Amino acid sequence: MKVIVVGKGGREHAIVRALKDSSSAPEVYAWPGSDAIFELATRAEGVSGVPDLLNFITQEGIHLCVAGEESYLMKGLADACEAMGISCWGPKVAGALLEGSKEYAKEFMTRHGIPTGHYESVNSAEEAREAIQSYPCVLKFDGLAAGKGVAVCADAAASDAFLDEVFASKRFGDGKLLVEEFLEGPEVSIFCMVADGGYQILCPARDYKRLEDGDGGPNTGGMGAVASPQLIEAELRHRIEKEIVCPTVEGLQKDGTPYRGFLYFGLMLTETGPKVIEYNCRFGDPECQAVMPLIQGDLAGYLLKAASGVLDPSYFSFEDRWSVCLVLASAGYPASSRSGDVIRGLNEVGDGARVYHAGTRKGESGEFETHGGRVLAVVAQGDSREEAVERAYESGKSVTFDGAQRRGDIGRLHFS
Ligand code: AMP
Ligand code: GLY
């Protein structure tokens, strides 16, 4: 079997590795990929865009295209695959809109009775100011904004500053804004495989979004993650399934939006129950890096069958352990990032730990160096959360580069 992964970050590095480790031992290709990914997967040579990619897939006789990143799905990767008879794991544009438009997602949740915060959709800063009832409030740009389109505002100064970015500087381009109710509680990421009316809930995870220990500092793309089948209690899991996952999958069916791919539910566990903060039409990053090492079995075989509409849970299972992912970010992140710092100690990470590269490249000397904000993740497992934390930090000790930033409490700071 031949499979190609589309994307270039840490999530895709982890997916490539999990596919390589599948018991069906597929040949794995990647595009656009990265130097680290190409140590495991074959580069799709000569491909400069989706039309080239589809030709490459056909010429090489690749059986399955796995979409890692949402941007290609929003540009119609899955629709184009379908038109050419290529199996694709990832939804068509109509399904990807659950992530691509926050207003569409809110209307979907309202239509199907899925718990989420109240919201109002506005077209100008004046309308936004009228819609803000109290602080803190949450402002969200409607379209894709590379994780920068959400502001949790403590006061009018903060909301005015964000409204300026959206409507005066048009930082994200043209688009609407949602003024959303502020929800309180711990956040949890739930991932599902969805194929038409069927779904399979995967191992849950928690993402650490803030830059600094104790959940302080600015929001980032994620400074670490912890994952385990034991992360949430069975009762809560059932509630999430009944109130959120099931009605979402049924809603897609009722709306005539067939969906095949990963579906990510970003949830807030509020006092009145779990509520959806956002949907994503792909796996979480860096949660994926924590979840993938727990998979045992044949993920590649599963996804090939799933892309044809059949979810067969006998293909793989999750180890009933804990996995901790510790992200190292470059100097200046998240406001900026620094490239070209040589990464030392990559060969000294302990047995059983893994390093997934997000923003690295090979320098002239052949050594990996930083090439982006979030640089890499060190991931390790243990029988308990504490053991996994110790192993991840111990393994990550040897990995350094100038200006490296890392949190000291990933997996330690738990749900309170
Ligand atoms: P999103 O891109 O929608 O996931 O939002 C990014 C982050 O902003 C989330 O992970 C939350 O920490 C925070 N956030 C988003 N929406 C809300 C909300 N309604 N209430 C409180 N925090 C939120
Ligand atoms: N971990 C957050 C995200 O992938 O959007």
Coordinates of C-alpha atoms and ligand atoms in Angstrom, one line a residue:
M1 CA 0.0 0.0 0.0
K2 CA 1.2 3.6 -0.8
V3 CA 0.0 6.6 1.2
I4 CA 0.8 10.3 0.9
V5 CA 0.5 12.8 3.8
V6 CA -0.2 16.4 3.0
G7 CA 1.3 19.0 5.3
K8 CA 4.7 19.9 6.7
G9 CA 4.5 20.4 10.5
G10 CA 4.9 18.4 13.7
R11 CA 1.4 16.9 13.4
E12 CA 2.3 15.6 9.9
H13 CA 5.6 14.3 11.1
A14 CA 3.7 12.3 13.8
I15 CA 1.1 11.0 11.3
V16 CA 3.9 10.0 8.9
R17 CA 5.6 8.0 11.7
A18 CA 2.4 6.4 12.8
L19 CA 1.6 5.3 9.2
K20 CA 5.2 4.0 8.8
D21 CA 4.8 2.0 12.1
S22 CA 1.5 0.5 10.9
S23 CA 1.5 -3.3 10.7
S24 CA 0.6 -3.1 7.0
A25 CA 4.0 -1.3 6.5
P26 CA 2.9 1.0 3.8
E27 CA 5.2 3.1 1.6
V28 CA 4.8 6.7 2.8
Y29 CA 5.1 9.8 0.7
A30 CA 4.8 13.4 1.8
W31 CA 4.1 16.9 0.4
P32 CA 5.1 19.6 0.9
G33 CA 6.9 17.9 3.8
S34 CA 10.1 19.0 5.6
D35 CA 13.7 17.8 5.9
A36 CA 12.7 15.8 9.0
I37 CA 9.7 14.2 7.3
F38 CA 11.8 13.2 4.3
E39 CA 14.0 11.1 6.6
L40 CA 10.9 8.8 6.9
A41 CA 8.8 9.5 3.8
T42 CA 9.5 9.9 0.1
R43 CA 9.3 13.5 -1.2
A44 CA 6.8 14.1 -3.9
E45 CA 9.3 15.5 -6.4
G46 CA 8.4 18.2 -8.8
V47 CA 5.0 19.0 -7.1
S48 CA 4.3 22.7 -6.7
G49 CA 0.5 22.7 -6.1
V50 CA -2.6 20.6 -5.7
P51 CA -3.1 19.9 -9.4
D52 CA 0.5 18.6 -9.6
L53 CA 0.0 16.6 -6.5
L54 CA -3.1 14.8 -7.9
N55 CA -1.1 13.9 -11.0
F56 CA 1.8 12.6 -8.9
I57 CA -0.6 10.5 -6.8
T58 CA -2.1 9.0 -10.0
Q59 CA 1.3 8.4 -11.6
E60 CA 2.8 6.7 -8.6
G61 CA -0.3 4.6 -8.0
I62 CA -0.7 6.0 -4.4
H63 CA -3.8 4.5 -2.8
L64 CA -4.6 7.1 -0.2
C65 CA -4.1 10.8 0.5
V66 CA -4.2 11.8 4.1
A67 CA -4.8 15.5 4.7
G68 CA -2.9 16.8 7.8
E69 CA -3.5 20.5 7.4
E70 CA -6.8 22.4 7.0
S71 CA -5.7 24.9 4.4
Y72 CA -5.6 22.4 1.6
L73 CA -9.0 21.1 2.5
M74 CA -10.5 24.5 2.4
K75 CA -8.9 24.9 -1.1
G76 CA -10.7 21.8 -2.2
L77 CA -8.1 19.0 -1.9
A78 CA -10.7 16.4 -1.0
D79 CA -13.2 17.6 -3.7
A80 CA -10.4 17.4 -6.3
C81 CA -9.4 13.9 -5.1
E82 CA -12.9 12.7 -5.4
A83 CA -13.2 14.1 -8.9
M84 CA -10.1 12.1 -9.9
G85 CA -11.2 8.9 -8.1
I86 CA -8.4 9.2 -5.5
S87 CA -9.2 8.1 -1.9
C88 CA -8.8 10.9 0.5
W89 CA -8.9 11.1 4.3
G90 CA -10.1 14.6 5.0
P91 CA -13.5 16.3 4.2
K92 CA -14.6 18.2 1.2
V93 CA -14.9 22.0 1.4
A94 CA -18.6 21.8 2.6
G95 CA -17.5 19.8 5.6
A96 CA -14.2 21.7 6.2
L97 CA -16.4 24.9 6.6
L98 CA -17.0 23.7 10.2
E99 CA -13.4 25.0 10.7
G100 CA -13.2 27.5 7.9
S101 CA -16.1 29.7 9.0
K102 CA -16.8 30.2 12.7
E103 CA -20.2 31.7 11.8
Y104 CA -21.1 28.6 9.8
A105 CA -20.0 26.4 12.7
K106 CA -22.2 28.4 15.1
E107 CA -25.2 28.3 12.8
F108 CA -24.6 24.5 12.5
M109 CA -24.5 24.1 16.3
T110 CA -27.6 26.2 16.8
R111 CA -29.5 24.3 14.1
H112 CA -28.6 20.9 15.6
G113 CA -28.9 21.8 19.3
I114 CA -25.2 21.3 20.1
P115 CA -24.1 23.2 23.3
T116 CA -21.9 26.2 22.7
G117 CA -21.6 29.8 23.9
H118 CA -24.0 32.5 22.7
Y119 CA -22.8 34.7 19.9
E120 CA -23.6 37.6 17.6
S121 CA -22.2 38.1 14.2
V122 CA -21.2 41.7 13.3
N123 CA -19.8 43.6 10.3
S124 CA -18.1 46.6 11.9
A125 CA -16.4 47.8 15.0
E126 CA -19.5 49.9 16.0
E127 CA -21.7 46.8 15.8
A128 CA -19.2 44.9 17.8
R129 CA -19.2 47.5 20.6
E130 CA -22.9 47.3 20.8
A131 CA -22.9 43.5 20.9
I132 CA -20.4 43.3 23.7
Q133 CA -22.5 42.9 26.9
S134 CA -19.8 42.4 29.5
Y135 CA -16.1 41.5 30.0
P136 CA -14.3 39.3 29.5
C137 CA -15.7 38.8 26.0
V138 CA -14.4 36.7 23.1
L139 CA -13.9 38.1 19.6
K140 CA -13.4 35.8 16.7
F141 CA -12.6 36.6 13.1
D142 CA -14.9 34.5 10.9
G143 CA -12.4 32.9 8.5
L144 CA -9.1 31.0 8.8
A145 CA -6.5 33.2 10.5
A146 CA -3.7 30.7 11.3
G147 CA -4.7 30.6 15.0
K148 CA -4.4 34.3 15.5
G149 CA -8.0 35.3 14.8
V150 CA -9.3 34.9 18.4
A151 CA -9.0 37.4 21.2
V152 CA -10.2 36.9 24.8
C153 CA -10.6 40.5 25.9
A154 CA -10.5 41.4 29.6
D155 CA -11.6 45.0 29.0
A156 CA -12.6 47.7 26.5
A157 CA -9.0 48.6 25.8
A158 CA -8.3 45.0 24.7
S159 CA -11.4 44.7 22.6
D160 CA -10.8 48.1 20.9
A161 CA -7.3 47.0 20.0
F162 CA -8.5 43.8 18.4
L163 CA -11.4 45.5 16.6
D164 CA -8.8 47.9 15.1
E165 CA -6.8 45.0 13.9
V166 CA -9.8 43.4 12.3
F167 CA -11.7 46.3 10.8
A168 CA -9.1 49.1 10.5
S169 CA -5.8 47.3 9.6
K170 CA -7.7 44.3 8.1
R171 CA -5.0 42.0 9.4
F172 CA -7.0 38.9 8.4
G173 CA -8.5 40.4 5.2
D174 CA -12.2 41.1 4.7
G175 CA -14.7 39.2 6.9
K176 CA -17.2 39.2 9.7
L177 CA -16.5 39.0 13.4
L178 CA -18.2 37.0 16.1
V179 CA -18.8 38.4 19.5
E180 CA -19.0 35.4 21.7
E181 CA -19.9 34.6 25.3
F182 CA -16.9 33.9 27.5
L183 CA -16.9 30.3 28.7
E184 CA -15.0 29.2 31.8
G185 CA -13.6 25.8 32.7
P186 CA -10.9 23.4 31.7
E187 CA -10.4 22.8 28.0
V188 CA -10.2 19.4 26.4
S189 CA -9.6 18.2 22.8
I190 CA -11.7 15.4 21.5
F191 CA -10.8 13.7 18.2
C192 CA -13.0 11.5 16.1
M193 CA -12.7 9.5 12.9
V194 CA -15.9 10.4 11.0
A195 CA -17.1 8.6 7.9
D196 CA -20.6 9.6 6.8
G197 CA -23.0 8.5 9.6
G198 CA -20.3 6.6 11.5
Y199 CA -17.7 7.8 14.0
Q200 CA -15.0 6.5 16.3
I201 CA -13.9 8.6 19.3
L202 CA -10.1 8.6 19.7
C203 CA -7.8 9.2 22.7
P204 CA -8.6 12.6 24.2
A205 CA -5.9 15.2 24.9
R206 CA -5.3 18.5 26.6
D207 CA -3.4 21.3 24.8
Y208 CA -1.3 23.9 26.7
K209 CA -1.9 27.0 24.6
R210 CA -0.2 29.7 26.7
L211 CA 3.5 30.5 26.4
E212 CA 4.3 30.5 30.1
D213 CA 4.0 28.2 33.1
G214 CA 0.8 28.3 35.0
D215 CA -1.1 29.1 31.8
G216 CA 0.4 32.6 31.7
G217 CA 1.6 34.8 28.9
P218 CA 0.2 35.1 25.3
N219 CA -1.7 32.4 23.4
T220 CA 0.5 30.3 21.1
G221 CA -0.1 27.4 18.6
G222 CA 0.4 25.1 21.6
M223 CA 3.4 24.6 23.9
G224 CA 2.7 21.0 24.8
A225 CA 0.0 18.4 25.3
V226 CA -1.0 15.5 27.4
A227 CA -3.0 12.5 26.1
S228 CA -4.4 9.4 27.6
P229 CA -7.5 7.2 27.3
Q230 CA -7.8 8.0 31.1
L231 CA -7.7 11.8 30.7
I232 CA -11.4 12.1 31.2
E233 CA -13.9 9.9 33.2
A234 CA -16.2 7.5 31.5
E235 CA -19.3 9.5 32.6
L236 CA -18.0 12.7 31.0
R237 CA -17.0 10.8 27.9
H238 CA -20.5 9.5 27.5
R239 CA -22.0 12.9 28.0
I240 CA -19.7 14.4 25.3
E241 CA -20.6 11.6 23.0
K242 CA -24.4 11.9 23.5
E243 CA -24.6 15.7 23.6
I244 CA -21.9 16.7 21.2
V245 CA -20.3 14.0 19.0
C246 CA -23.5 12.2 18.0
P247 CA -25.6 15.3 17.1
T248 CA -22.6 16.7 15.1
V249 CA -22.3 13.5 13.0
E250 CA -26.1 13.3 12.6
G251 CA -26.2 17.0 11.8
L252 CA -23.7 16.6 9.0
Q253 CA -25.9 13.8 7.6
K254 CA -29.1 15.8 7.9
D255 CA -27.5 18.8 6.2
G256 CA -26.4 16.6 3.3
T257 CA -22.7 17.3 4.1
P258 CA -21.0 13.9 3.8
Y259 CA -17.8 14.0 5.9
R260 CA -14.8 11.7 5.9
G261 CA -11.8 12.6 7.9
F262 CA -10.6 13.6 11.4
L263 CA -12.9 15.8 13.3
Y264 CA -11.6 17.7 16.2
F265 CA -13.9 19.1 18.9
G266 CA -12.4 21.9 21.1
L267 CA -14.5 21.8 24.3
M268 CA -14.8 23.8 27.4
L269 CA -15.9 21.8 30.4
T270 CA -18.2 24.4 32.0
E271 CA -20.2 24.1 35.2
T272 CA -23.3 23.5 33.1
G273 CA -21.6 20.8 31.0
P274 CA -19.3 20.5 28.0
K275 CA -19.6 23.2 25.3
V276 CA -18.0 23.4 21.9
I277 CA -15.5 26.2 21.5
E278 CA -14.5 25.2 18.0
Y279 CA -14.5 22.5 15.4
N280 CA -11.4 21.7 13.3
C281 CA -11.4 19.4 10.3
R282 CA -8.0 17.9 11.1
F283 CA -6.1 16.6 14.0
G284 CA -4.9 18.9 16.7
D285 CA -1.3 20.2 16.8
P286 CA 0.5 19.5 19.2
E287 CA -2.1 17.0 20.5
C288 CA -1.5 14.7 17.5
Q289 CA 2.2 14.4 18.5
A290 CA 1.1 13.1 22.0
V291 CA -1.7 10.8 20.7
M292 CA 0.0 9.1 17.8
P293 CA 2.6 7.2 19.8
L294 CA -0.2 5.5 21.8
I295 CA -1.6 3.8 18.6
Q296 CA -1.0 0.1 18.2
G297 CA -2.0 -1.7 15.1
D298 CA -2.7 -0.7 11.5
L299 CA -3.6 3.0 11.2
A300 CA -2.8 3.0 7.5
G301 CA -5.1 0.1 6.8
Y302 CA -7.8 1.7 8.9
L303 CA -7.6 5.0 7.1
L304 CA -7.7 3.4 3.6
K305 CA -10.9 1.6 4.6
A306 CA -12.3 4.6 6.4
A307 CA -11.8 6.8 3.3
S308 CA -14.2 4.4 1.5
G309 CA -16.8 5.0 4.2
V310 CA -16.1 2.0 6.6
L311 CA -14.8 2.5 10.1
D312 CA -13.4 -0.7 11.4
P313 CA -12.2 -0.3 15.0
S314 CA -10.5 -3.7 15.0
Y315 CA -7.5 -2.2 13.0
F316 CA -5.9 -0.4 15.9
S317 CA -6.2 0.5 19.6
F318 CA -4.7 3.0 22.0
E319 CA -2.3 1.9 24.7
D320 CA -4.0 2.6 28.1
R321 CA -1.1 4.8 29.2
W322 CA -0.1 8.5 29.3
S323 CA 1.8 10.5 26.7
V324 CA 3.3 13.9 27.2
C325 CA 4.5 16.2 24.4
L326 CA 6.8 19.1 25.3
V327 CA 7.2 21.8 22.6
L328 CA 10.4 23.8 22.2
A329 CA 9.8 27.2 20.5
S330 CA 12.4 29.6 19.0
A331 CA 13.4 32.9 20.4
G332 CA 10.8 35.6 20.0
Y333 CA 7.8 33.2 19.6
P334 CA 4.9 33.9 19.4
A335 CA 5.3 37.5 18.4
S336 CA 8.1 36.5 16.0
S337 CA 10.4 33.6 15.5
R338 CA 14.1 33.1 14.8
S339 CA 15.6 30.8 12.2
G340 CA 19.1 29.4 11.9
D341 CA 19.9 28.4 15.5
V342 CA 21.6 25.0 15.4
I343 CA 19.7 22.3 17.4
R344 CA 22.0 20.2 19.6
G345 CA 21.4 16.9 21.4
L346 CA 18.8 15.4 19.0
N347 CA 20.6 12.0 19.1
E348 CA 20.7 12.0 22.9
V349 CA 17.0 11.8 23.6
G350 CA 16.3 8.7 25.8
D351 CA 15.1 5.3 24.7
G352 CA 11.4 5.3 23.8
A353 CA 11.1 9.1 23.5
R354 CA 10.5 10.6 20.1
V355 CA 11.2 14.0 18.5
Y356 CA 8.8 15.4 16.0
H357 CA 10.0 18.4 14.0
A358 CA 7.6 21.3 13.4
G359 CA 9.8 24.3 12.3
T360 CA 13.3 22.9 11.5
R361 CA 15.5 22.6 8.4
K362 CA 18.8 21.1 7.6
G363 CA 21.6 23.7 7.5
E364 CA 24.6 23.7 5.1
S365 CA 26.5 21.5 7.5
G366 CA 23.7 18.9 7.5
E367 CA 22.7 19.7 11.1
F368 CA 19.1 20.5 11.9
E369 CA 18.5 24.2 12.8
T370 CA 15.4 26.2 13.8
H371 CA 13.1 27.4 11.0
G372 CA 9.9 28.7 12.6
G373 CA 8.1 29.5 15.8
R374 CA 7.4 26.1 17.2
V375 CA 10.5 24.2 16.5
L376 CA 10.0 20.6 17.7
A377 CA 8.3 18.4 20.3
V378 CA 9.8 15.8 22.5
V379 CA 7.3 13.1 23.4
A380 CA 7.4 10.3 25.9
Q381 CA 5.0 7.8 27.5
G382 CA 4.5 6.3 31.0
D383 CA 2.1 4.2 32.9
S384 CA 1.0 7.2 34.9
R385 CA 0.8 10.9 34.0
E386 CA 3.7 11.6 36.4
E387 CA 5.9 9.0 34.8
A388 CA 5.2 10.3 31.3
V389 CA 6.0 13.9 32.5
E390 CA 9.3 12.8 34.0
R391 CA 10.3 10.9 30.9
A392 CA 9.4 13.7 28.5
Y393 CA 11.4 16.3 30.6
E394 CA 14.3 13.9 31.1
S395 CA 14.4 13.1 27.4
G396 CA 14.0 16.7 26.4
K397 CA 16.9 17.9 28.6
S398 CA 19.6 17.1 26.0
V399 CA 17.8 19.0 23.2
T400 CA 18.8 22.7 23.1
F401 CA 19.3 25.6 20.8
D402 CA 20.0 29.3 21.4
G403 CA 16.9 31.1 22.6
A404 CA 14.9 27.9 23.1
Q405 CA 11.6 28.5 25.1
R406 CA 9.8 25.6 26.8
R407 CA 7.3 25.4 29.6
G408 CA 8.2 23.6 32.8
D409 CA 4.7 22.4 33.7
I410 CA 3.4 20.4 30.7
G411 CA 1.4 17.5 32.1
R412 CA 2.1 18.7 35.6
L413 CA -0.5 21.5 35.6
H414 CA -3.6 19.3 35.3
F415 CA -7.4 19.9 35.4
S416 CA -8.2 21.8 38.5
Ligands
AMP1 P1 -10.2 28.9 19.0 O1 -9.3 29.3 17.9 O2 -11.7 29.1 18.7 O3 -9.9 27.5 19.5 O4 -9.8 29.8 20.3 C1 -8.5 29.8 20.8 C2 -8.6 29.8 22.3 O5 -9.3 30.9 22.8 C3 -9.3 28.6 22.9 O6 -8.5 27.5 23.0 C4 -9.7 29.1 24.2 O7 -8.7 29.1 25.1 C5 -10.0 30.6 23.9 N1 -11.5 30.7 23.6 C6 -12.1 30.6 22.5 N2 -13.4 30.8 22.6 C7 -13.7 31.0 23.9 C8 -14.9 31.3 24.6 N3 -16.1 31.3 24.1 N4 -14.7 31.4 26.0 C9 -13.5 31.4 26.6 N5 -12.3 31.2 25.9 C10 -12.4 31.0 24.6
GLY2 N1 -4.1 22.4 19.4 C1 -5.0 23.4 18.8 C2 -5.2 23.2 17.4 O1 -4.6 22.3 16.7 O2 -5.9 24.0 16.8

